[in-house]
XYZ file of C-alpha atoms in Angstrom:
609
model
C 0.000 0.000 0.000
C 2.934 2.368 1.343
C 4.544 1.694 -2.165
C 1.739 2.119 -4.527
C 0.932 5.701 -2.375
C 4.583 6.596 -3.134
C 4.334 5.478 -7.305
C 1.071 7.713 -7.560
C 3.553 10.719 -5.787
C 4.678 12.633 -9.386
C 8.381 13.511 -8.333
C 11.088 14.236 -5.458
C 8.823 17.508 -4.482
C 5.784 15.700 -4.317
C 7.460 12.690 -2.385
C 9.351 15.336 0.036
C 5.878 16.601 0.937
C 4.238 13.697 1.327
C 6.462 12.261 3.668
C 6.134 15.652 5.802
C 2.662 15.292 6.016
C 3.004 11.742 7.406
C 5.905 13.531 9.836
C 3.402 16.548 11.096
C 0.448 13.864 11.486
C 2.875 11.545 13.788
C 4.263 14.430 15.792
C 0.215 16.043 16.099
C -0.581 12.277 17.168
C 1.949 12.131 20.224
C 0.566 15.286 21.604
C -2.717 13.909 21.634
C -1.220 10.900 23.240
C -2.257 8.259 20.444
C 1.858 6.803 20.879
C 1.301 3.841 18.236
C -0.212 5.555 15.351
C 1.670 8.238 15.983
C 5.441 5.571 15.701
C 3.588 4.247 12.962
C 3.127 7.517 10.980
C 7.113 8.323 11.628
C 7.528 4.570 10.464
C 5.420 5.052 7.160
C 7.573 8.389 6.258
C 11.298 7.160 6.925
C 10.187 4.651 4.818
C 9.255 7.062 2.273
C 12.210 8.952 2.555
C 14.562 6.055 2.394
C 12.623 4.352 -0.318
C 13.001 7.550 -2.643
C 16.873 7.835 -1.954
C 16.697 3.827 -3.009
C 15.061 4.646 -5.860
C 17.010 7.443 -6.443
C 21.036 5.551 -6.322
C 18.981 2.990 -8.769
C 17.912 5.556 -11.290
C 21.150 7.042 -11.682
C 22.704 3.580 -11.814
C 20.189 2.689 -15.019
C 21.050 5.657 -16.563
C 24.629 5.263 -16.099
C 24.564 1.854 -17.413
C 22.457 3.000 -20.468
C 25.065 5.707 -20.888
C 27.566 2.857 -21.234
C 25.759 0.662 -23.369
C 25.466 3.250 -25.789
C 28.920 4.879 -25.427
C 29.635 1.347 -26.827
C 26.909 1.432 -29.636
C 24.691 -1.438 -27.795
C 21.074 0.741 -28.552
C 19.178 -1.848 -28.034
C 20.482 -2.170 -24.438
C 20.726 1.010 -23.500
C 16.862 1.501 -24.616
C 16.345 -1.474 -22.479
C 17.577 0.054 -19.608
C 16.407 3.558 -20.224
C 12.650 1.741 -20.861
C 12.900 0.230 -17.152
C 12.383 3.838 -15.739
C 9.839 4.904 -17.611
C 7.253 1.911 -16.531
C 6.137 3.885 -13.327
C 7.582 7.322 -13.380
C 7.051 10.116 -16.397
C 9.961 11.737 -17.187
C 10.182 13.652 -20.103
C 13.915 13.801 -20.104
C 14.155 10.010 -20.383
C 11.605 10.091 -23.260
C 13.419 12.363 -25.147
C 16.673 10.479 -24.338
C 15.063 6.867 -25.716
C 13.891 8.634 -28.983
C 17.226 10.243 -30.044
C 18.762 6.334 -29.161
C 15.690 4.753 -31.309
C 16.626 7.921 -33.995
C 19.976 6.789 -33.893
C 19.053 3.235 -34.134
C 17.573 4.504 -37.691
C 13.994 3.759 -36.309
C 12.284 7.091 -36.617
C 8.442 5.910 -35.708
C 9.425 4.656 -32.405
C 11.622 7.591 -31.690
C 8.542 9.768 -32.823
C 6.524 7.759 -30.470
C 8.443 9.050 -27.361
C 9.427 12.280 -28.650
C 5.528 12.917 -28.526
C 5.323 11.535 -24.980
C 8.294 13.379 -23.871
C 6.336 16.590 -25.327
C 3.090 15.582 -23.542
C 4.607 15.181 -20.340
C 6.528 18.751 -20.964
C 3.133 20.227 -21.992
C 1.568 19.000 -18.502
C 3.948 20.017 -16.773
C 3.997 23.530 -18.142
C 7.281 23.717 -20.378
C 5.640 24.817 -23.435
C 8.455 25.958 -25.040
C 10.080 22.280 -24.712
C 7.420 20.737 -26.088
C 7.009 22.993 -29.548
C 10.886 22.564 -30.161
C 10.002 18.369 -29.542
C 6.937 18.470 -31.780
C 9.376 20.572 -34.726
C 11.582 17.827 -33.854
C 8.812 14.667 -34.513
C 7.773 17.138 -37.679
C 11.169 17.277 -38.960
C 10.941 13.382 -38.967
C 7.332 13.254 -39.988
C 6.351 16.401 -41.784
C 2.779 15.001 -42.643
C 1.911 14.331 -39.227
C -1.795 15.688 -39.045
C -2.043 15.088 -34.578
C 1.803 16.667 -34.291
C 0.597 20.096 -36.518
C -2.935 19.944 -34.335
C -1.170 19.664 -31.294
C 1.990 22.168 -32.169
C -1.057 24.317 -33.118
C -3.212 24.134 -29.835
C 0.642 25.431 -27.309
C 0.234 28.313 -30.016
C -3.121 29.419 -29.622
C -2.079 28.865 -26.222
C 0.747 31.332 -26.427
C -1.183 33.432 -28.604
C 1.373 32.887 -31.668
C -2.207 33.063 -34.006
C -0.690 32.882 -37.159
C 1.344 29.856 -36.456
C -1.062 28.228 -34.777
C -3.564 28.326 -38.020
C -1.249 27.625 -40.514
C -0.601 24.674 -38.638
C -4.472 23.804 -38.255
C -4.569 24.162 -41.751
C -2.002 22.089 -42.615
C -3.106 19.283 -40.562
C -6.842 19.593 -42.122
C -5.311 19.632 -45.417
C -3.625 16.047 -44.825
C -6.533 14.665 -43.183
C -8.873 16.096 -46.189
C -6.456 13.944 -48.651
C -6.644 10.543 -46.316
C -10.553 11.233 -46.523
C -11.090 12.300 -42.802
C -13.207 15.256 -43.437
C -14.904 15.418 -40.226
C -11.577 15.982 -38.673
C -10.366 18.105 -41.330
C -13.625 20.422 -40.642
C -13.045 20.302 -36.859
C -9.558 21.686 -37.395
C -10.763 24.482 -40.102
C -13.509 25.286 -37.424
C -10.631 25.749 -34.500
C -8.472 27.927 -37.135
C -11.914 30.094 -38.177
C -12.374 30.754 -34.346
C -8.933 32.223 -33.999
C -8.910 34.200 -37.788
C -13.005 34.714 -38.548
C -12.382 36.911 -41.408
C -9.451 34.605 -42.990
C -11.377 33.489 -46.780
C -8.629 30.659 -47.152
C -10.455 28.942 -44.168
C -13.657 29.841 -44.887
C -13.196 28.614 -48.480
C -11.803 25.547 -47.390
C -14.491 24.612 -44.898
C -16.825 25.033 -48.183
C -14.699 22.647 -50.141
C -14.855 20.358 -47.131
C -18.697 20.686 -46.926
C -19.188 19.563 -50.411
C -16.908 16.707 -50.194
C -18.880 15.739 -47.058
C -21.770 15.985 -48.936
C -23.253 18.608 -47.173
C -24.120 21.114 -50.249
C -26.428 23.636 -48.592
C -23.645 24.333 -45.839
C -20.853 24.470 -48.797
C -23.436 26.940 -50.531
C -23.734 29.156 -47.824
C -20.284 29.274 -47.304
C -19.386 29.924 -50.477
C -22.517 32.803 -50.697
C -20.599 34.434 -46.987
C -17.263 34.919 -48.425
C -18.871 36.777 -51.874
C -21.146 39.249 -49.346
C -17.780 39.945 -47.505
C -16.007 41.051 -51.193
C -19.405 42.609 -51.790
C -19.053 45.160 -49.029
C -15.191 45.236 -49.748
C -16.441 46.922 -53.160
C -14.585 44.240 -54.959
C -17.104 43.222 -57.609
C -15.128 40.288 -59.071
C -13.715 38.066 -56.476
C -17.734 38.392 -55.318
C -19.189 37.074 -58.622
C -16.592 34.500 -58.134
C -17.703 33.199 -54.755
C -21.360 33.638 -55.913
C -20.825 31.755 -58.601
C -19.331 28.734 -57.218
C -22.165 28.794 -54.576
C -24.573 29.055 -57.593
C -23.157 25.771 -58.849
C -24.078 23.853 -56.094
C -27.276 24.815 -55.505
C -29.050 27.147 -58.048
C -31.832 27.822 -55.013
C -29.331 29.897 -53.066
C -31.162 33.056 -51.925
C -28.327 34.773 -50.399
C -26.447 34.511 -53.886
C -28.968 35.043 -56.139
C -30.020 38.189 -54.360
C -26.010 39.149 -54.321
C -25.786 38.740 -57.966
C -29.028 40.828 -58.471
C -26.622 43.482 -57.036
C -23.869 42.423 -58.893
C -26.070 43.164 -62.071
C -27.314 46.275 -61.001
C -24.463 47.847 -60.243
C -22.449 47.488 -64.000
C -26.249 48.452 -65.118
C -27.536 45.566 -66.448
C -30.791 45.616 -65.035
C -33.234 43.262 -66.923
C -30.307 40.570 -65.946
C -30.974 42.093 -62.240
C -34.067 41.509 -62.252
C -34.123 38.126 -63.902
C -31.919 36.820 -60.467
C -34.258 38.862 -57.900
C -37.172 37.079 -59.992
C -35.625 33.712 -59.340
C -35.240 34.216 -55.650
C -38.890 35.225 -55.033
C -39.518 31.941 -56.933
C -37.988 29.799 -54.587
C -38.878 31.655 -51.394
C -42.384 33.513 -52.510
C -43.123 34.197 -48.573
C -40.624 36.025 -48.107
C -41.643 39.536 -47.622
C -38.504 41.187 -47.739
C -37.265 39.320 -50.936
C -40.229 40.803 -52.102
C -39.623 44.151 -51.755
C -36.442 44.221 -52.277
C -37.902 42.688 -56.094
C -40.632 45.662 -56.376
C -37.719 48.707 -55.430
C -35.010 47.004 -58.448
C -38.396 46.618 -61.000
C -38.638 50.486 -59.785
C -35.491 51.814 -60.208
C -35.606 49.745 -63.601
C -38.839 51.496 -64.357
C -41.087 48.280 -64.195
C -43.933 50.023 -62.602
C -46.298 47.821 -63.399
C -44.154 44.890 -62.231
C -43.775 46.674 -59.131
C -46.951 47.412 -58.437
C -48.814 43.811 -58.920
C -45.844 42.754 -56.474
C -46.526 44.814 -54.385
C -50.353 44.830 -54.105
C -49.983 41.061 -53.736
C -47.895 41.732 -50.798
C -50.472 44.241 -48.918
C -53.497 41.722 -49.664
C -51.321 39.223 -47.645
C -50.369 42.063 -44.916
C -51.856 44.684 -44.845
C -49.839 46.202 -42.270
C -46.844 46.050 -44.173
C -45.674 49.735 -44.267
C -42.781 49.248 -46.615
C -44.502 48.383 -49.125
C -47.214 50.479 -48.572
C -44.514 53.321 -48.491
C -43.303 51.847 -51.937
C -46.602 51.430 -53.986
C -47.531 54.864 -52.468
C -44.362 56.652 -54.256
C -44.844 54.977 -57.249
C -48.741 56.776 -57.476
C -47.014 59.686 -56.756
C -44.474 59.568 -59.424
C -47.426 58.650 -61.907
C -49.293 61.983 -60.560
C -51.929 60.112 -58.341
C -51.684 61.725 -55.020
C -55.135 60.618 -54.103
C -54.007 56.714 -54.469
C -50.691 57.368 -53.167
C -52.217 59.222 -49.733
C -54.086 56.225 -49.019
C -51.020 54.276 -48.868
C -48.164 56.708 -47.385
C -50.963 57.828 -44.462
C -50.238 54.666 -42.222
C -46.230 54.755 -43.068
C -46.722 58.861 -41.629
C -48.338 57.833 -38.503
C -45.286 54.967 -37.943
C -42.960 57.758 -38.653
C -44.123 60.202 -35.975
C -44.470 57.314 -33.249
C -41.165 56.482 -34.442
C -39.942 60.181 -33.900
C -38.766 60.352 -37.432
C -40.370 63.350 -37.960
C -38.098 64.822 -41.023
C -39.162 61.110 -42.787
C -42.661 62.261 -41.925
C -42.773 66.064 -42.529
C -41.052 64.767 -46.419
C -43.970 62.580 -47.412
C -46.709 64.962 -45.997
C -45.345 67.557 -48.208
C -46.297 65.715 -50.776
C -50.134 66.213 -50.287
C -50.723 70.047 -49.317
C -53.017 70.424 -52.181
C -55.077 66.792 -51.663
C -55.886 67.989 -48.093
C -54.572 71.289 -47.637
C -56.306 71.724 -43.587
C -55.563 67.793 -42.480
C -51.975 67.740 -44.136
C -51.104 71.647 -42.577
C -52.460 70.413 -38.816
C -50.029 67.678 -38.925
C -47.309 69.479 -40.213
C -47.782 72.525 -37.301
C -47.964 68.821 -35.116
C -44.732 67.844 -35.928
C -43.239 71.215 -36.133
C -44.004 71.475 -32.548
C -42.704 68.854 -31.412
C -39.357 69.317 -33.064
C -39.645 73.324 -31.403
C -38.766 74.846 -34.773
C -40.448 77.900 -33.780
C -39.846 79.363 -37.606
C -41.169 76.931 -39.076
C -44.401 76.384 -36.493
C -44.869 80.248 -37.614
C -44.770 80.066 -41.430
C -46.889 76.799 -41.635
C -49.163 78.256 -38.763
C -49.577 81.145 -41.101
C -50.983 79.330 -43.898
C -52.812 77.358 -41.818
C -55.158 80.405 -40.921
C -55.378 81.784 -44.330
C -56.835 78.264 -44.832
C -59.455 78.121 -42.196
C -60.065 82.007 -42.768
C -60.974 80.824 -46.505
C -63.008 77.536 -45.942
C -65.012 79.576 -43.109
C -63.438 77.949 -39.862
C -62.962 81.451 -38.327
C -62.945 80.514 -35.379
C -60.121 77.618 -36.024
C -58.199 80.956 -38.279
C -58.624 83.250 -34.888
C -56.513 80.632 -32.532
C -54.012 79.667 -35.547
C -53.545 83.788 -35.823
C -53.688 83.717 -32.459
C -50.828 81.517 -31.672
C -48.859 83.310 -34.385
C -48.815 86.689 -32.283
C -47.080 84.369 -29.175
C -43.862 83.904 -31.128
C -44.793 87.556 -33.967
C -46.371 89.933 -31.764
C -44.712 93.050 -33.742
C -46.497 91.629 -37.086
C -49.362 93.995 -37.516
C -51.202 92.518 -40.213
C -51.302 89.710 -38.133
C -52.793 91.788 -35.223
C -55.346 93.231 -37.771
C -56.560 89.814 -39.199
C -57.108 88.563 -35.470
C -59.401 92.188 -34.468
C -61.171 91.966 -37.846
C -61.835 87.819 -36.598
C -63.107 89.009 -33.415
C -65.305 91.359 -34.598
C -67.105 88.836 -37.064
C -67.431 86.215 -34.319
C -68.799 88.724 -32.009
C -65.560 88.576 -29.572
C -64.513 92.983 -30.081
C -66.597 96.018 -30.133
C -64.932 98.185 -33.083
C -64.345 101.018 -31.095
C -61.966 98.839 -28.670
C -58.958 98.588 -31.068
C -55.949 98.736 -28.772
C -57.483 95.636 -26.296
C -56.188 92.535 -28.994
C -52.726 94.173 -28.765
C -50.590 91.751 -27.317
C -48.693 93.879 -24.568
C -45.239 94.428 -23.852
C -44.902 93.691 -20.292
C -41.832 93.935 -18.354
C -42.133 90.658 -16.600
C -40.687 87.639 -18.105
C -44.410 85.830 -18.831
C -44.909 88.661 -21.008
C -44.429 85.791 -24.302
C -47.313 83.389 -22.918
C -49.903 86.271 -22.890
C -52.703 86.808 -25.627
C -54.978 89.241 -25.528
C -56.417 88.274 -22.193
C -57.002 85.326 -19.349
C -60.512 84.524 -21.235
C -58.108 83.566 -24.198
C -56.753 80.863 -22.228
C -60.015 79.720 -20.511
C -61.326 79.072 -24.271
C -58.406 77.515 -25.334
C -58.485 74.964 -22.494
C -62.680 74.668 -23.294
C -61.417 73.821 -27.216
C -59.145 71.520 -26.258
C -61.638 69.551 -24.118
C -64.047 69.325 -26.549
C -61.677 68.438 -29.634
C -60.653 65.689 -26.914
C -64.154 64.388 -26.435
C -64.461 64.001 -30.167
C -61.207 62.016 -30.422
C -59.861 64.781 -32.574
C -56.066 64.675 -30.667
C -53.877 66.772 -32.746
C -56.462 69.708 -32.597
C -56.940 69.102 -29.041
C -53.027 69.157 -28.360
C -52.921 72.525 -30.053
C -55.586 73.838 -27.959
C -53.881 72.735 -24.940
C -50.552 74.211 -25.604
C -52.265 77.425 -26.134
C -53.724 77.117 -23.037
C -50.390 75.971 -20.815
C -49.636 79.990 -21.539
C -51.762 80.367 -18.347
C -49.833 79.875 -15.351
C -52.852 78.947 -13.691
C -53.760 76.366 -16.079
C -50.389 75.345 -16.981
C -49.896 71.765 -15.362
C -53.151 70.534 -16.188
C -53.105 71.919 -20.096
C -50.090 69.604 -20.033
C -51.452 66.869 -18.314
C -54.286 67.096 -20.983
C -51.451 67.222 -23.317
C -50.138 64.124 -21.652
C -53.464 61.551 -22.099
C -53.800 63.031 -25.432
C -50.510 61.296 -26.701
C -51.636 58.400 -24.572
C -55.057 57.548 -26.392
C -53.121 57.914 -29.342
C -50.636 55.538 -28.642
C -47.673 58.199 -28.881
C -46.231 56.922 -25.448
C -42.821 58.049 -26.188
C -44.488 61.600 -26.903
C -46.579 61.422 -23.647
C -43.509 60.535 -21.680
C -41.840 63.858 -22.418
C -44.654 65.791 -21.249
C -45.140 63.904 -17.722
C -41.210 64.447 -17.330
C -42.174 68.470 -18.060
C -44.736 68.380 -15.565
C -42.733 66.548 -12.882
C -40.157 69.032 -13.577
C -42.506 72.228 -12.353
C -44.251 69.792 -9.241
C -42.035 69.703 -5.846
C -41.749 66.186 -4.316
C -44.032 67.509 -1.776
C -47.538 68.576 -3.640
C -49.678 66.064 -3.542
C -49.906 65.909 -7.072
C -46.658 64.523 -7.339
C -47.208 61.016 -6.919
C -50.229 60.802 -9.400
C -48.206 62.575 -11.953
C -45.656 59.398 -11.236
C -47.765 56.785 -11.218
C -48.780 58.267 -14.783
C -45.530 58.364 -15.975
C -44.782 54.505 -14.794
C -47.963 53.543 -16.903
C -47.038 55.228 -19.640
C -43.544 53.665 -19.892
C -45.441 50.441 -19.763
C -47.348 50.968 -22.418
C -44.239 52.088 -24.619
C -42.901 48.340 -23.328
C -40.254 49.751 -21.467
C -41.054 47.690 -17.899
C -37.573 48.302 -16.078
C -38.271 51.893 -16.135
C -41.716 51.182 -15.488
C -41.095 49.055 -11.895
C -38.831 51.757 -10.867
C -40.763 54.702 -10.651
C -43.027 52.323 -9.152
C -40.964 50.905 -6.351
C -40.213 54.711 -5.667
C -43.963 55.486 -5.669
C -44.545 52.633 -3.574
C -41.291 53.562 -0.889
C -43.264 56.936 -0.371
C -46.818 55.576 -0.024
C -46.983 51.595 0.761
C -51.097 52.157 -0.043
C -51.275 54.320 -3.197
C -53.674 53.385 -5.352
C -53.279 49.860 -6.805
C -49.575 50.052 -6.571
C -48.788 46.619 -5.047
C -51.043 44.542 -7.783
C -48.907 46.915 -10.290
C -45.391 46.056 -8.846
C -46.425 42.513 -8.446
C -47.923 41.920 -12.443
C -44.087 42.949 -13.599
C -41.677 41.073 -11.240
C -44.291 38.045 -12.859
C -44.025 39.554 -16.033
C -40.144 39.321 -16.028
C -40.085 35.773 -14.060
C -42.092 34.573 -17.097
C -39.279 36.243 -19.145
C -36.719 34.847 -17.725
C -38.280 31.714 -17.733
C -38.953 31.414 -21.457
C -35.249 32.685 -22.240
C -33.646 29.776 -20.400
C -36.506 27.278 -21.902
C -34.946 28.732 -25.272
C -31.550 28.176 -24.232
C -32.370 24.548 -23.469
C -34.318 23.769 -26.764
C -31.466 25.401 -28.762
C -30.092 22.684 -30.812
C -26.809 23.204 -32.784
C -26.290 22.161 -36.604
C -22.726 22.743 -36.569
């Protein structure tokens, strides 16, 4: 037992400390009085000691006699005696010492053999640099040796030599493709990718390896990868190439027919463009992207007609599809048919301004100022505001007026002139178009001039006056009742007139807020609840409400972390508020469900590589 202990012990060091440990556990055990295991302890560890100096005089003795034997040219004997050391100790020095003897012997498998141990035990042991000068040394012998160049390879990628370390992955895959191991050789070429993604010798072999393997979609793909990457390198050629060999193996290949669409398009050949793009939405006719991407070449190729039935195909399937919508809706416009093309833009506008791409937006409403000069203006003095181009808000706010003032809306004309004297108080024929308003709704007595004169005070609120507080009040009454009827961009106009009040200020904006909420503009209604929590003090009463507003609107706009924040804070000020627990307690289940279906994904993910 004592023996086998000391075998498993890997050298002097190790054997040293062992037989210290059995020293300490004797000496602990004759302070604790136990006398006879504690003798037996210091019994077991001299006989350590002395049994590693024995083995120690015989080792050198072996390897002195092996030094003779081969001092005289007996090999064979020395290897003999050299091979007796090696049954229950690993030594790389030996090894290495029995393969130069079988190398000298002019037997250069064998001394391979225990060159490689010799590097394996080096490699354990953490001599890397020993064991890459043994495995050159097996290489020299054996230069086709696919596991020497793999494992030479792996103490480089250890060492971070990358460039060594795949050129020898790829030269081991390379002699393993030409013995027919192509699993291995595709292992290796997938070990080499992982250390140079971007190299297109790998990446091209792995392809060639695929098809020999008979796996022709991956080869395809492969093949179709490397030609994108030239694509977007701007190197039109070596693409074509790659797309063409993927071609050749499977004529179905979207990614490369698609590619060589682009190919086509770009040296201007664009009926063989579309012939490829055609092609592709043959073999994948769902695909609703493909199919776009088939309707905007037959435009730029000016295949209207093309474009259209492809397109009107793909809004009877999905309706909601505002890309194409967007598309078919340009092309009535380029044939002069605003009418047809408003139809189709109107739901791609509404996605823009949720979206907050409001330049997008304002460009394709432009479009339709004469279709629906009052509808298309509103929106545009919508967006306007929301960007705060004050300029702009004036000019189309302006024209807006005239508008009203000429279909009979005078009262609608009045507020639009109205809100153009907040930001162009100096413009008198503005002044005089709101007084002659007044006067025909019954608002001025002609005598009374100077009272729609929008003052000059010296306090700084002076800019968010009109021409009085019953302005305000009516404002405020308009936007309620635009509200009622579900007519929210009129009503948010109203409302912003009305915020001029101080008095009425936070709860014009609070209107402005649930406006943007029944519309479904969360991001929109966000902003103003942060404007109103901005002018409310932790301490009014309001403050909370305003809050838990906020929190619901972030939850609406899917943004839950946010949400359960300025809940938990509501809910550290006022355990009881409203509903707040059931809220706080719906999200942490909300993101346990989550979490729950991300790891179920995580276990049903299956890999095809």
């Amino acid at each position: 037992m004592l023996l086998q202990q000391k075998r498993n012990v890997r050298n002097k060091w190790e054997i040293i400390t062992f037989s210290q440990q059995k020293w300490q556990a004797a000496h602990f055990g004759t302070e604790k009085g136990a006398v006879f295991k504690s003798l037996t302890l210091y019994r077991q560890a001299f006989k350590i000691i002395y049994s590693f100096i024995q083995e120690m005089k015989d080792k050198a003795a072996i390897i002195e006699a092996a030094r003779k034997f081969a001092a005289k040219g007996q090999i064979d004997k020395a290897i003999a005696e050299l091979e007796r050391l090696i049954t229950d100790n690993k030594d790389g020095n030996i090894c290495n010492t029995i393969g130069d003897l079988y190398l000298k012997k002019g037997a250069p498998k064998e001394a391979a053999d225990y060159f490689t141990k010799a590097a394996q035990i080096y490699r354990e042991d953490g001599f890397a640099p020993k064991a890459i000068a043994l495995y050159k040394k097996i290489l020299n012998l054996m230069p086709s040796d696919a596991e020497t160049l793999a494992a030479l390879a792996a103490l480089y990628a250890e060492k971070g030599v990358t460039v060594d370390a795949v050129e020898n992955l790829m030269r081991a895959a390379e002699i393993y493709d030409r013995n027919g191991a192509q699993e291995k050789a595709l292992g290796l070429c997938e070990s080499a990718l992982q250390l140079s993604p971007s190299d297109v010798n790998i990446r091209t072999k792995m392809s060639e390896l695929y098809l020999k393997a008979g796996f022709k979609e991956r080869a395809a793909n492969g093949y179709a990868s490397i030609a994108s990457d030239y694509l977007s390198k701007d190197e039109p050629d070596r693409a074509h190439e790659f797309y063409a060999k993927a071609l050749s193996i499977d004529s179905k290949n979207i990614s490369s027919l698609t590619g060589s669409g682009i190919l086509a398009e770009k040296s201007n050949q664009m009926d063989k463009a579309l012939k490829f793009l055609a092609q592709a939405v043959s073999f994948a006719p769902d695909d609703n992207g493909l199919l776009q991407a088939y309707a905007n070449l037959a435009v730029r190729a000016r295949k209207t007609e093309d474009a259209k039935k492809l397109l009107l195909a793909i809004i009877e399937k999905k309706p909601s599809d505002t890309g194409a919508r967007k598309l078919l809706g340009d092309i009535y416009l380029s044939e002069g048919r605003p009418d047809k093309a408003w139809r189709e833009l109107l739901p791609a506008i509404e996605e823009a301004v949720l979206a907050q791409e409001l330049d997008e937006a304002l460009k394709m409403l432009h479009n339709f100022k004469e279709l629906h000069p009052l509808p298309v203006r509103e929106r545009i003095v919508n967006i306007y505001r929301t960007k705060g181009d004050c300029e702009a808000i004036t000019r189309e706010l302006k024209s807006l007026a005239a508008l009203y003032e000429k279909e009979g809306a005078y009262k609608d004309a009045l507020h639009a002139y109205k809100e153009v004297l907040v930001s162009d108080r100096d413009n008198s024929s503005i002044r005089y178009k709101v007084e002659d308003l007044e006067k025909a709704l019954g608002l001025r007595t002609p005598h009374n001039k100077e009272e729609i004169i929008v003052e000059k005070l010296p306090d700084e609120k002076a800019d968010m006056r009109l021409a009085g507080g019953e302005d305000y009040e009516s404002h405020y009454i308009s936007g309620v009742d635009y509200k009622k009827r579900g007519l929210q961009d009129e009503a948010v106009r109203e409302f912003r007139l009305a915020s001029g009040d101080p008095e009425k200020a936070l709860l014009s904006l609070r209107m402005i807020a649930s406006c943007y909420m029944e519309k479904g503009a969360y991001s929109l209604a966000i902003a103003e609840f942060h404007k109103i929590l901005e002018k409310v003090s932790r301490d009014d009463e309001r403050h909370l409400d305003i809050k838990y507003e906020l929190a619901g609107a972030y939850m609406n706009n899917n943004d839950n972390n946010t949400a359960f924040e300025l809940y938990s804070e509501i809910q550290a000020r006022d355990p009881d508020f409203k509903d707040i627990r059931d809220k706080i307690a719906m999200l942490k289940e909300q993101t346990q469900q989550k979490a729950g279906e991300k790891e179920k994904q995580k276990r049903d993910r299956v890999s095809y590589i």
